[in-house]
């Protein structure tokens, strides 16, 4: 999961409208059909495309939902699972070609197509979606409903900790401090032969959680502008220190080495990642015991939220059919089954009994309930930024931190540069 990729040229609204206008003209001249729906060869019911990424790694929950929907309605939902790195480009190209799918599950909204989304307000209201995860567009619609909730969290290699005789907390009310956590993982390195103490995904989303734990607002907006603070500088200084002393492998942030693969190799004592890993680890880690444990804190028990969004595009030829699928998807029974299959945290008030790792999911729910993060609502922020006038691209927090780790700038300069980039400088 990464910070939403954004567009920076002219203004985002101008680019979106220009691309949309050219696409509509091309469609009119060539009479191309949209990618939203098509009839089956025998003239039967329509097929709707649902473009997403990562379903295979999450137990095929969307594919299972699509199969169940076909059995219930006769309508085919074609789940197109593309690599995470490609979905932004795929949807961008589809928007430019006036060939958007009927449906998508995305981790961020693109300004290029954000104004081409259907209003899902009535569906969100009728199914009791938690209002703190819903954000209106400037036009007063709900353009996206979270499909699931994720939270940054911590995993430990229990086998290594036990071998080293090092303790770890089990309750967020009695969690470890960052200094205690770093001391613990370095003891595991020394006593159990772990190569590294902890690995963190190369993502601003994960680093933002650490900033919250240090008491930072992590570049929240004040009076319409993104701001930095001294706690963000303190966090980055600490982060650089544990990279420089080899508690963490620099190769993840500087060279893009896969933190997930590194943890699954059994060479790392702890992994700072999130709830989306639980299903993968449950299925694929066979050589050692692992556990979800409370996040460390400096000043606050905090995490960073995230997740996917269900969206339905306008004017695809299957607008109403797409809405019907989303309405069906959020039915309590269907949505509970989806959450259980994929190991997803729900965005509505449901008790989900997971078929695996129940304790992990309960810990994440407690971490979310006790979240003391001072910054913006991370779920709403994704939608707000898609419609904002001030553009920025990529993941400034990640990109500037990489520069810091490479030695080209200090923590204070890094924070200053991030603020400038977030504000469109």
Coordinates of C-alpha atoms in Angstrom, one line a residue, residues 199-203 248-260 402:
X199 CA 12.3 -3.9 8.4
X200 CA 9.8 -1.3 7.4
X201 CA 8.0 -1.1 4.0
X202 CA 9.4 1.6 1.6
X203 CA 6.3 3.7 2.0
X248 CA 17.2 -1.8 9.7
X249 CA 18.4 -2.9 6.2
X250 CA 19.1 0.3 4.2
X251 CA 18.5 -1.8 1.0
X252 CA 14.7 -1.7 1.4
X253 CA 14.5 2.1 1.3
X254 CA 17.5 2.9 -0.9
X255 CA 17.3 0.0 -3.4
X256 CA 13.7 -1.2 -3.2
X257 CA 14.4 -4.6 -1.7
X258 CA 11.1 -6.3 -0.7
X259 CA 10.5 -6.1 3.1
X260 CA 7.8 -8.7 2.9
X402 CA 15.3 8.3 0.6

